[in-house]
mmCIF file of C-alpha atoms in Angstrom:
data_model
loop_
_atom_site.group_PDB
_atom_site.id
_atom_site.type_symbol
_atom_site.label_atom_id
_atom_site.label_comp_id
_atom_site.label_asym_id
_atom_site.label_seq_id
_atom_site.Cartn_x
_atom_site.Cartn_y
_atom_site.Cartn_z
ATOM 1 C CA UNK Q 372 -6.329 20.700 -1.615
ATOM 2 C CA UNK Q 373 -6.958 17.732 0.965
ATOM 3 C CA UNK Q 374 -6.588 20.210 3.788
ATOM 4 C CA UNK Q 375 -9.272 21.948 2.122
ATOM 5 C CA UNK Q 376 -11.782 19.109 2.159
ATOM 6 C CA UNK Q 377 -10.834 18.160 5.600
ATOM 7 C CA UNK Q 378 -12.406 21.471 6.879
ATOM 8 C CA UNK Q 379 -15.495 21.215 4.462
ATOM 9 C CA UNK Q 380 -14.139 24.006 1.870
ATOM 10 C CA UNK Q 381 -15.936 23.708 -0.910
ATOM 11 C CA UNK Q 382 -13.541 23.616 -4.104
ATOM 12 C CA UNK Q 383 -14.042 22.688 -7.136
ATOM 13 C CA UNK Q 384 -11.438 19.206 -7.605
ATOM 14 C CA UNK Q 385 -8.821 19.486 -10.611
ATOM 15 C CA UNK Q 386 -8.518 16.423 -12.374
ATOM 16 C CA UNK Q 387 -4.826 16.195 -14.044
ATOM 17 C CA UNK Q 388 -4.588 15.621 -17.717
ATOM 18 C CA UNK Q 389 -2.197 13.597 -17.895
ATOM 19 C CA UNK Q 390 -3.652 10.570 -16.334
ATOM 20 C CA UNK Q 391 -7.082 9.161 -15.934
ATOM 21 C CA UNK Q 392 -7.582 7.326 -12.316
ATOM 22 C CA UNK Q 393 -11.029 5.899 -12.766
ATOM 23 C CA UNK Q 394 -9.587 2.533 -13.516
ATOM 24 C CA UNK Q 395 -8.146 2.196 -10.086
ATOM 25 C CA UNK Q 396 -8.842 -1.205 -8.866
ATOM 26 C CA UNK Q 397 -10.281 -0.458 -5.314
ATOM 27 C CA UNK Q 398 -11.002 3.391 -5.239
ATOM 28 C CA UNK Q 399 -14.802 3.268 -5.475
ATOM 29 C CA UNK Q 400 -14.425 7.375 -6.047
ATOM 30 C CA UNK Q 401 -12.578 8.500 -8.676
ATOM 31 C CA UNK Q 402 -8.502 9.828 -7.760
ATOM 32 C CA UNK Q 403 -8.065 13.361 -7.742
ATOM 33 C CA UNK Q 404 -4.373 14.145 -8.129
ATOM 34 C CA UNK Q 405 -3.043 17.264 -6.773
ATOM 35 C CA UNK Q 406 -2.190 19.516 -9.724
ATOM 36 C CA UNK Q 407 0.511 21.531 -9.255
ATOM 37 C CA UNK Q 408 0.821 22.961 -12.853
ATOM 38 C CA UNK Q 409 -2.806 24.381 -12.613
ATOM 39 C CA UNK Q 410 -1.852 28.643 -11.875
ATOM 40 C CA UNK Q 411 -5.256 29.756 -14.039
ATOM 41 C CA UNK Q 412 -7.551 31.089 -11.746
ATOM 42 C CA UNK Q 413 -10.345 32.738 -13.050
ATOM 43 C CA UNK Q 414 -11.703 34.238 -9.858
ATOM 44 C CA UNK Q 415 -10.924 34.559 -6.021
ATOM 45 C CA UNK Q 416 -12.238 31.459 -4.474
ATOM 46 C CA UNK Q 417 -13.164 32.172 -0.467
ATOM 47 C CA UNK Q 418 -15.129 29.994 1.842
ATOM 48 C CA UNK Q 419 -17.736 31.460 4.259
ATOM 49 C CA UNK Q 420 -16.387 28.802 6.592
ATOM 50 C CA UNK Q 421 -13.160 30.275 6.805
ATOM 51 C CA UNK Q 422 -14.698 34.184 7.471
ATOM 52 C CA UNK Q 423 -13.963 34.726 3.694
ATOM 53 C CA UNK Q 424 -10.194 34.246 3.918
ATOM 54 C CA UNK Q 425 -9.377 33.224 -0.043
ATOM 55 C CA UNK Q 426 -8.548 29.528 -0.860
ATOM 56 C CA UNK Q 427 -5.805 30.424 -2.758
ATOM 57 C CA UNK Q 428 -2.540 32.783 -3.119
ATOM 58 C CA UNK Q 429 -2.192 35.505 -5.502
ATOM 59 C CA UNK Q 430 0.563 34.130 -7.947
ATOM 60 C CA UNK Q 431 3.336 36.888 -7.715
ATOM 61 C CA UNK Q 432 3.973 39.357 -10.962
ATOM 62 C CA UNK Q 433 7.072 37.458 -12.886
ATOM 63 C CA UNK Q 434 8.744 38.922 -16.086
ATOM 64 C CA UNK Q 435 6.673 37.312 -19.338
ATOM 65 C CA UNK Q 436 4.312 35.737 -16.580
ATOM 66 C CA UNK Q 437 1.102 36.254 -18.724
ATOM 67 C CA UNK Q 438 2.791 34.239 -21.693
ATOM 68 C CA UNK Q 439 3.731 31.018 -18.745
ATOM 69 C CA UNK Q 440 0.426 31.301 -17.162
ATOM 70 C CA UNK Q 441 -1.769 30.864 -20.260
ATOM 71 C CA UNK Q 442 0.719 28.197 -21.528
ATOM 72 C CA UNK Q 443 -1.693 25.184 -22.191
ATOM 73 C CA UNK Q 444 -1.443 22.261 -19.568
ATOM 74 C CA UNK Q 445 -0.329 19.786 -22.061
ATOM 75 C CA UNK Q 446 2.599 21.732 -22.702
ATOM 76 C CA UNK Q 447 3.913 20.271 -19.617
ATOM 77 C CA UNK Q 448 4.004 16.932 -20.844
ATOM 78 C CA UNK Q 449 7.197 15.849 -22.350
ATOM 79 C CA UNK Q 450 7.085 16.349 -26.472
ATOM 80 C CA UNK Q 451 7.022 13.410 -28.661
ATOM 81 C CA UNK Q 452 10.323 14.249 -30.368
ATOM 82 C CA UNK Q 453 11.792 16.401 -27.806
ATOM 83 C CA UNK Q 454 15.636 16.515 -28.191
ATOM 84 C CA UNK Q 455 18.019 15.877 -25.194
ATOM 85 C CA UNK Q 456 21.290 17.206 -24.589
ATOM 86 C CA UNK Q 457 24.478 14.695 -24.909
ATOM 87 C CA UNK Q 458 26.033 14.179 -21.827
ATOM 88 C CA UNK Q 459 29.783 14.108 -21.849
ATOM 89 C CA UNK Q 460 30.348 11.005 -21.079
ATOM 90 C CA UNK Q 461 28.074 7.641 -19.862
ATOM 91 C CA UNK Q 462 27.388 7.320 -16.649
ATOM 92 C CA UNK Q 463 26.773 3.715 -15.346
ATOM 93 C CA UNK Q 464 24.199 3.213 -12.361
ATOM 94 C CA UNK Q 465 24.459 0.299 -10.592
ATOM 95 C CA UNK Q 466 22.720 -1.072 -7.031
ATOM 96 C CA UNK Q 467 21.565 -4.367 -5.557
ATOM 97 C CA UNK Q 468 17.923 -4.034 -3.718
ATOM 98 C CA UNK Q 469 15.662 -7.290 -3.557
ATOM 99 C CA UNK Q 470 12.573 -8.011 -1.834
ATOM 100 C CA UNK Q 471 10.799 -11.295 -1.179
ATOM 101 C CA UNK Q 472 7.437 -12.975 0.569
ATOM 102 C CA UNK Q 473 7.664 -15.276 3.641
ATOM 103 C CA UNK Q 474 5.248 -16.667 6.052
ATOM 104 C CA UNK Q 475 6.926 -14.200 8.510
ATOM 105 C CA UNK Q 476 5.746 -11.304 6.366
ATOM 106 C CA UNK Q 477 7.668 -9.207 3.613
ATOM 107 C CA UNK Q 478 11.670 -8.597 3.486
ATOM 108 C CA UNK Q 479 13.018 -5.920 1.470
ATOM 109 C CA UNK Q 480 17.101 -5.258 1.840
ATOM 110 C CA UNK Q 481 19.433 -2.830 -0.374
ATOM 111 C CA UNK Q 482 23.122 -2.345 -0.599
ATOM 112 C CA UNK Q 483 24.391 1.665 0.485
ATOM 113 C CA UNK Q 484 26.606 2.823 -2.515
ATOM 114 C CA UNK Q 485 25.556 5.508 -5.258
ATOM 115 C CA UNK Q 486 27.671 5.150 -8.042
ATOM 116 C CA UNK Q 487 28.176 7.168 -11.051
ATOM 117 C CA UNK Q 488 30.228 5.470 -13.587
ATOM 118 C CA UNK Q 489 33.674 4.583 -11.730
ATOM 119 C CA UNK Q 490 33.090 7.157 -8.861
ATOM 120 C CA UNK Q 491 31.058 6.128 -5.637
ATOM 121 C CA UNK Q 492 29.602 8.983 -5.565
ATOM 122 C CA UNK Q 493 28.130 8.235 -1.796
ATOM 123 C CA UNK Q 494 28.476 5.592 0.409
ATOM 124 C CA UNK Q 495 25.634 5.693 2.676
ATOM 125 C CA UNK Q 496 22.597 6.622 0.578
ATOM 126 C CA UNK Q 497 19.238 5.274 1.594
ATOM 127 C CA UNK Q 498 17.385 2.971 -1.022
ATOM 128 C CA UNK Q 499 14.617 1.888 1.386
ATOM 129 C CA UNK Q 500 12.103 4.795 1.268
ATOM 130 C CA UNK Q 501 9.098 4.049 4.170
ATOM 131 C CA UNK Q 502 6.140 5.326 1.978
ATOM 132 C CA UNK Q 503 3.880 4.635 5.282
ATOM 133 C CA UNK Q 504 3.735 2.741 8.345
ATOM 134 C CA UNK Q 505 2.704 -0.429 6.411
ATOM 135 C CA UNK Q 506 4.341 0.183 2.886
ATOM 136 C CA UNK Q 507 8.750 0.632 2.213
ATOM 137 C CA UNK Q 508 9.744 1.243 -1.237
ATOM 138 C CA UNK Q 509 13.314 -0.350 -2.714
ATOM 139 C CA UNK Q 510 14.532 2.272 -5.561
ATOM 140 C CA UNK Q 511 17.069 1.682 -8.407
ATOM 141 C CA UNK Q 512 17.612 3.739 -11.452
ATOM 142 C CA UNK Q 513 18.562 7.430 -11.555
ATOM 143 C CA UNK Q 514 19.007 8.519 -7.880
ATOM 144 C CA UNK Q 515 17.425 11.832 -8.480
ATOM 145 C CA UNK Q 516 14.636 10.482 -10.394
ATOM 146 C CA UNK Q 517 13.788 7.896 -7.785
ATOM 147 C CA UNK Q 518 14.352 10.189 -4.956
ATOM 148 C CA UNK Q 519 11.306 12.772 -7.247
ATOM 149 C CA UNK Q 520 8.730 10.163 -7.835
ATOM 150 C CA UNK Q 521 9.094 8.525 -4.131
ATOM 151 C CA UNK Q 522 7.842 11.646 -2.809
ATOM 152 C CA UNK Q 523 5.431 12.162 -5.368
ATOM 153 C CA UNK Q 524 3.805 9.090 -4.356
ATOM 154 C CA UNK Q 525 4.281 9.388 -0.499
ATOM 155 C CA UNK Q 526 2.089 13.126 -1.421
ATOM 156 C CA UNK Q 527 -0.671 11.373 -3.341
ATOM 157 C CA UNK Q 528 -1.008 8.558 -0.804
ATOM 158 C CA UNK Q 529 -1.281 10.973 1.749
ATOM 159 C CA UNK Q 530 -3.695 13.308 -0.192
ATOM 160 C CA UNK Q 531 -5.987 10.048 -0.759
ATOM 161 C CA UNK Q 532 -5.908 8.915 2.877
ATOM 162 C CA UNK Q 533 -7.409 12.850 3.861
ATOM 163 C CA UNK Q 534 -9.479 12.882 1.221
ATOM 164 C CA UNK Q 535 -11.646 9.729 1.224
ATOM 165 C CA UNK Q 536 -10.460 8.674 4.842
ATOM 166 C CA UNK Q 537 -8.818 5.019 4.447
ATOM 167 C CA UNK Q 538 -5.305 4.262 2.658
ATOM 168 C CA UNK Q 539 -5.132 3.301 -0.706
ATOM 169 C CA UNK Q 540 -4.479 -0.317 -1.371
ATOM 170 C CA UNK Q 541 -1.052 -1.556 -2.376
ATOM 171 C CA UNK Q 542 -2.296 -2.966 -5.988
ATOM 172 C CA UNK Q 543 -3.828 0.057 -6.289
ATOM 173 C CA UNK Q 544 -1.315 2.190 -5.232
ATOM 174 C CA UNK Q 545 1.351 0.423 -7.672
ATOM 175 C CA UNK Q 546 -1.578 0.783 -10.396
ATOM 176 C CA UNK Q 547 -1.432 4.551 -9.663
ATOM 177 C CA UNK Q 548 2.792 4.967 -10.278
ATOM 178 C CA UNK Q 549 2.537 3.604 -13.317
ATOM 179 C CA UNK Q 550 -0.295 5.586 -14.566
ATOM 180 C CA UNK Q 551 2.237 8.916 -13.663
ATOM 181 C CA UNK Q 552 4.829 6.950 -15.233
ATOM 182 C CA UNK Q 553 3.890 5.680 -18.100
ATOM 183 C CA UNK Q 554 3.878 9.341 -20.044
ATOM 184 C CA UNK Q 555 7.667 9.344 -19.523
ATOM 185 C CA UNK Q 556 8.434 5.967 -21.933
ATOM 186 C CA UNK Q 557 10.903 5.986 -23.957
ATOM 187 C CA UNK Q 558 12.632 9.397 -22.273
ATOM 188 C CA UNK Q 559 15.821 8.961 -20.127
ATOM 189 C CA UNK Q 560 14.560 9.139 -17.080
ATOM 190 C CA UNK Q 561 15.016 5.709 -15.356
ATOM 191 C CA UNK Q 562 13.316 4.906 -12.292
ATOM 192 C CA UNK Q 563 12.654 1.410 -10.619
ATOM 193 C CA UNK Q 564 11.069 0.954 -7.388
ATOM 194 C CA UNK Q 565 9.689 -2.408 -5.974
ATOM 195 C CA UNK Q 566 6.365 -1.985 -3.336
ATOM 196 C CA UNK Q 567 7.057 -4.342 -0.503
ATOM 197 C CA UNK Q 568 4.242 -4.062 1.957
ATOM 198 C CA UNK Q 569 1.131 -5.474 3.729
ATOM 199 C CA UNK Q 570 -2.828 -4.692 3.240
ATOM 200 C CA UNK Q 571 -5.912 -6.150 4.302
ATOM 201 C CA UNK Q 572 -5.428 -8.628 1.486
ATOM 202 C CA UNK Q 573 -1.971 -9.442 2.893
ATOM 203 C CA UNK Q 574 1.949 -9.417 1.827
ATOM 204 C CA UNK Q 575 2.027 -7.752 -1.221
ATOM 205 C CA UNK Q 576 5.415 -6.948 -3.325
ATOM 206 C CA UNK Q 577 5.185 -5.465 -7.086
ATOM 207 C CA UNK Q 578 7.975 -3.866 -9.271
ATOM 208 C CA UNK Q 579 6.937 -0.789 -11.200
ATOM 209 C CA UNK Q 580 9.060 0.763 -14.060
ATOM 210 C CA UNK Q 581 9.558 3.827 -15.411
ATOM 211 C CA UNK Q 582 8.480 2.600 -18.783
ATOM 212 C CA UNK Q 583 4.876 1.678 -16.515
ATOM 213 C CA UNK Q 584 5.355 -1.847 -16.309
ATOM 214 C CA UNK Q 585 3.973 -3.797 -12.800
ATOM 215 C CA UNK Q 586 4.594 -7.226 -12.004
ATOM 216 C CA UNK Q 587 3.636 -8.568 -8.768
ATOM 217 C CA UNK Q 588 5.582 -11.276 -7.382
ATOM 218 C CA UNK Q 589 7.290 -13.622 -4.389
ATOM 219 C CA UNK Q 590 10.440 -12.458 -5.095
ATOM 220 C CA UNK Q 591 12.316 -9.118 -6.741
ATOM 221 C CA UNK Q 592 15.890 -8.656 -6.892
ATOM 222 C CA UNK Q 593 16.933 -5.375 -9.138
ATOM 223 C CA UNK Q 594 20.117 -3.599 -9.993
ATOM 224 C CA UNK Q 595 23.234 -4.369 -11.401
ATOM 225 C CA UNK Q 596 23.547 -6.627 -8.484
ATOM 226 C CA UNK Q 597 20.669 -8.705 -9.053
ATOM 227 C CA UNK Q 598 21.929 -12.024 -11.066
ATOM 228 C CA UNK Q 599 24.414 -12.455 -7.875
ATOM 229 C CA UNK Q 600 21.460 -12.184 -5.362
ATOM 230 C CA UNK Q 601 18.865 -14.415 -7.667
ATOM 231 C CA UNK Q 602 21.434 -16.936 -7.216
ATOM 232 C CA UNK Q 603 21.303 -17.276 -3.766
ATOM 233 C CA UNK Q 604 17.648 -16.298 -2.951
ATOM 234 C CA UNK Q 605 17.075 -19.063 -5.789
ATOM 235 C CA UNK Q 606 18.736 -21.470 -3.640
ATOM 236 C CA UNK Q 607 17.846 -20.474 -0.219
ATOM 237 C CA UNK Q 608 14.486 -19.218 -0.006
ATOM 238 C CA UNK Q 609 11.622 -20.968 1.119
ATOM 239 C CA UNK Q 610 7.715 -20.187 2.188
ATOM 240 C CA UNK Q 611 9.007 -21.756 6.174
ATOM 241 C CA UNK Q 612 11.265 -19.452 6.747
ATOM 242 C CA UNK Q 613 11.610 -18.120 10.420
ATOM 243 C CA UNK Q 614 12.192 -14.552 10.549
ATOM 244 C CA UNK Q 615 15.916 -14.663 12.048
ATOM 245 C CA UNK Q 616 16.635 -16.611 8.609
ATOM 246 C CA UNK Q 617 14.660 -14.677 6.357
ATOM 247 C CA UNK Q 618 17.263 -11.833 7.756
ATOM 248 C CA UNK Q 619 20.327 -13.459 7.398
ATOM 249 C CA UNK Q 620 19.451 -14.947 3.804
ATOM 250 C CA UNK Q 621 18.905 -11.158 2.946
ATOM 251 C CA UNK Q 622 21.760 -10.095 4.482
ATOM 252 C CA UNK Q 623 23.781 -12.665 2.920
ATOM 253 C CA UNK Q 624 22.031 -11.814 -1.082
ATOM 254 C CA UNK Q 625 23.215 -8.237 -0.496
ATOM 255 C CA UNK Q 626 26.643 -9.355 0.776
ATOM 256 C CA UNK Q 627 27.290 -11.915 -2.231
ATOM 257 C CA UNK Q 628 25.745 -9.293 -4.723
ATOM 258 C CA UNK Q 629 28.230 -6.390 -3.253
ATOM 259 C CA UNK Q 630 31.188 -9.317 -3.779
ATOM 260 C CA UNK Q 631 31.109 -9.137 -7.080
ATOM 261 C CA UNK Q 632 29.464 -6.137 -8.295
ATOM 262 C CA UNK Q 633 31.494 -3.111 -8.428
ATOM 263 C CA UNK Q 634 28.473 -0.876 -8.150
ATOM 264 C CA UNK Q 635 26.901 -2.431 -5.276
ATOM 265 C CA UNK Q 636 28.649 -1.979 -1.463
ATOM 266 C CA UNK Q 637 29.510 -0.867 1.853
ATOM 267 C CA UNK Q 638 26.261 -1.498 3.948
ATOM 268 C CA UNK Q 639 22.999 -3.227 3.947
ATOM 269 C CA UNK Q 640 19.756 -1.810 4.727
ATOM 270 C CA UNK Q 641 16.951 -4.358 6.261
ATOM 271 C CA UNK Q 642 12.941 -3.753 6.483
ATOM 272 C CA UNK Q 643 10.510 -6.829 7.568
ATOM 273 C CA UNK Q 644 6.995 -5.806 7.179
ATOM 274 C CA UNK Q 645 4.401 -7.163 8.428
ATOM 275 C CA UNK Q 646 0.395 -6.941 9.626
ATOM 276 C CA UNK Q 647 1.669 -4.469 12.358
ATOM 277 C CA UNK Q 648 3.944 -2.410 10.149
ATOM 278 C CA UNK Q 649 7.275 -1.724 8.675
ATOM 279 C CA UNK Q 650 10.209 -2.571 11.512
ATOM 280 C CA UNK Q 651 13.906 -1.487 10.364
ATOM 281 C CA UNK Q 652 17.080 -3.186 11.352
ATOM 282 C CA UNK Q 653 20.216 -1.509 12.059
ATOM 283 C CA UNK Q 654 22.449 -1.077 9.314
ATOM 284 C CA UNK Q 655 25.060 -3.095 9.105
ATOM 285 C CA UNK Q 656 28.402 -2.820 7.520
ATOM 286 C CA UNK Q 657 29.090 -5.654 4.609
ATOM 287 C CA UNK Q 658 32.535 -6.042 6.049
ATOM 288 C CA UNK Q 659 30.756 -7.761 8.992
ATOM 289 C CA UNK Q 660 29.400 -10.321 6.477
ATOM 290 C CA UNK Q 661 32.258 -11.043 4.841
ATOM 291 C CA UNK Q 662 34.173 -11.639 8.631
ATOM 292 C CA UNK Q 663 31.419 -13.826 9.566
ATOM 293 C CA UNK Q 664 31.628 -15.749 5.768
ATOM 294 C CA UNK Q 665 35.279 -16.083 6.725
ATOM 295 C CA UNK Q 666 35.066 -17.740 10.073
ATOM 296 C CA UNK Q 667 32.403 -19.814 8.877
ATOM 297 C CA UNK Q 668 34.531 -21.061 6.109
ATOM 298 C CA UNK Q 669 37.233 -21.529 8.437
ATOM 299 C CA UNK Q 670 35.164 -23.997 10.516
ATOM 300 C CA UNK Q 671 33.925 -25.445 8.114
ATOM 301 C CA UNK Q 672 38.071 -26.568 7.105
ATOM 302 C CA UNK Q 673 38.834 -27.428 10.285
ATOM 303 C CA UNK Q 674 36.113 -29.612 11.110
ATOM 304 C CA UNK Q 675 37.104 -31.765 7.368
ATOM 305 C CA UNK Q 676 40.876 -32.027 8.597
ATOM 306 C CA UNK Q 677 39.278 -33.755 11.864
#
């Protein structure tokens, strides 16, 4: 483990079959994942450093265990034709997070509401997931899902950073989701998360899929609520932004998004990152926006009857 390598244990490092890392575009050693599934060990490990205390736990005595333990590793992949059970009934997901590049930095904004079909299932959910100080994460898809593979990649950032001693980049760190995501094509699992953040390269903001796509971009809106939101970050947005409007044109996306998509609503959720990290607004209520749409309207009347 990193801890491990930290205090100069020697250990052998697992490589996990499922993916291969060497490809990574700026890890000059190759990646090695942290394998949970590996519970073959053929001998106690201990470390003279550590007065001979062993590297590693006994597994506990389970019912069939011997059968589980010498299960082969790819077994844990899913099967080609593995069958799934029919859910009841369909449940819809719907959201509204976008993200876009300014010359104030990176914006990334998300509506509140979890939705399962017709239910709002909660109303205050976070969709902005700080991966670290310089790096936020917008999910849609599955909440579970999203909520699994965000810390999944917050462990194997941090497991890099000990290991080799500097952060993995942000192409690279994209590059490395969709390597752990790509074995799941084609299942149900559905998972969506755009990378907003900044590197020593600068603003960076790529979408990753579950199926392992990655685009990089200027500009991501995803979710049910995104056609609403393209429309007005397609009108609006602009490399000279100053920060205060780069806020209130995100603001205002979520807000027209939430309008008219029944899956999107009740808050907003506001990150600007930039060279000296992620900063987070204070979340504000959409009914806010639409009070402030209304008076602005209403001005905008009165000043045509003058």
């Amino acid at each position: 483990m990193a801890l491990e390598d930290v205090c100069s244990f020697k250990e052998r490092p697992v490589q996990h079959k499922w993916f291969s890392f060497s490809s990574l575009g700026d890890a000059a050693i190759p990646f090695p994942t942290s394998d949970c599934y590996n519970l073959r060990y053929s001998r106690l490990e201990t470390s003279e450093n550590n007065c001979g205390v062993p590297l590693h736990f006994f597994i506990p005595p389970l019912p069939h265990s011997s059968s589980f333990i010498n299960r082969p590793l790819s077994s844990f992949c899913p099967p080609k034709n593995s069958m799934t059970v029919q859910k009841p009934f369909r449940l819809a997901h719907g959201t509204t997070t976008l993200g876009f590049i300014f010359q104030g930095g990176v914006i990334a904004a998300a509506d509140t509401r979890a939705s399962a079909g017709g239910l709002v299932a909660c109303p205050a959910v976070h969709k902005i997931t700080p991966i670290h100080s310089h790096l936020v994460v917008t999910s849609s898809g599955s909440g579970a899902d999203c909520m699994l593979w965000e810390r999944i990649l917050i462990r194997e950032i941090r497991l890099y950073q000990l290991r080799h001693g500097h952060r993995l980049s942000i192409r690279a760190t994209a590059k490395l989701l969709s390597s752990m995501l790509h074995p799941f094509k084609g299942t149900e699992m559905c998972v969506a998360l755009t990378l907003c953040g900044w590197d020593k390269s600068g603003p960076k903001l790529i979408y990753v899929c579950s199926d392992g796509a990655r685009l990089q971009g200027d500009v991501f809106s995803v979710g049910s609520g995104s056609p609403y939101a393209y429309g007005v970050l397609d009108r609006e947005l602009r490399w000279s932004l100053s920060k205060g409007e780069a806020i209130s044109l995100a603001r205002e996306a979520v807000f027209r998004a939430t309008h008219r998509d029944a899956y999107s609503g009740n808050n907003v959720d506001l990150f600007h990152i930039t060279a000296q990290g992620w900063s987070q607004r204070k979340r504000e209520d959409l009914k806010e926006e639409y009070y402030r749409d209304k008076e602005k309207k209403g001005k905008k009347k009165n000043d045509k009857l003058k």
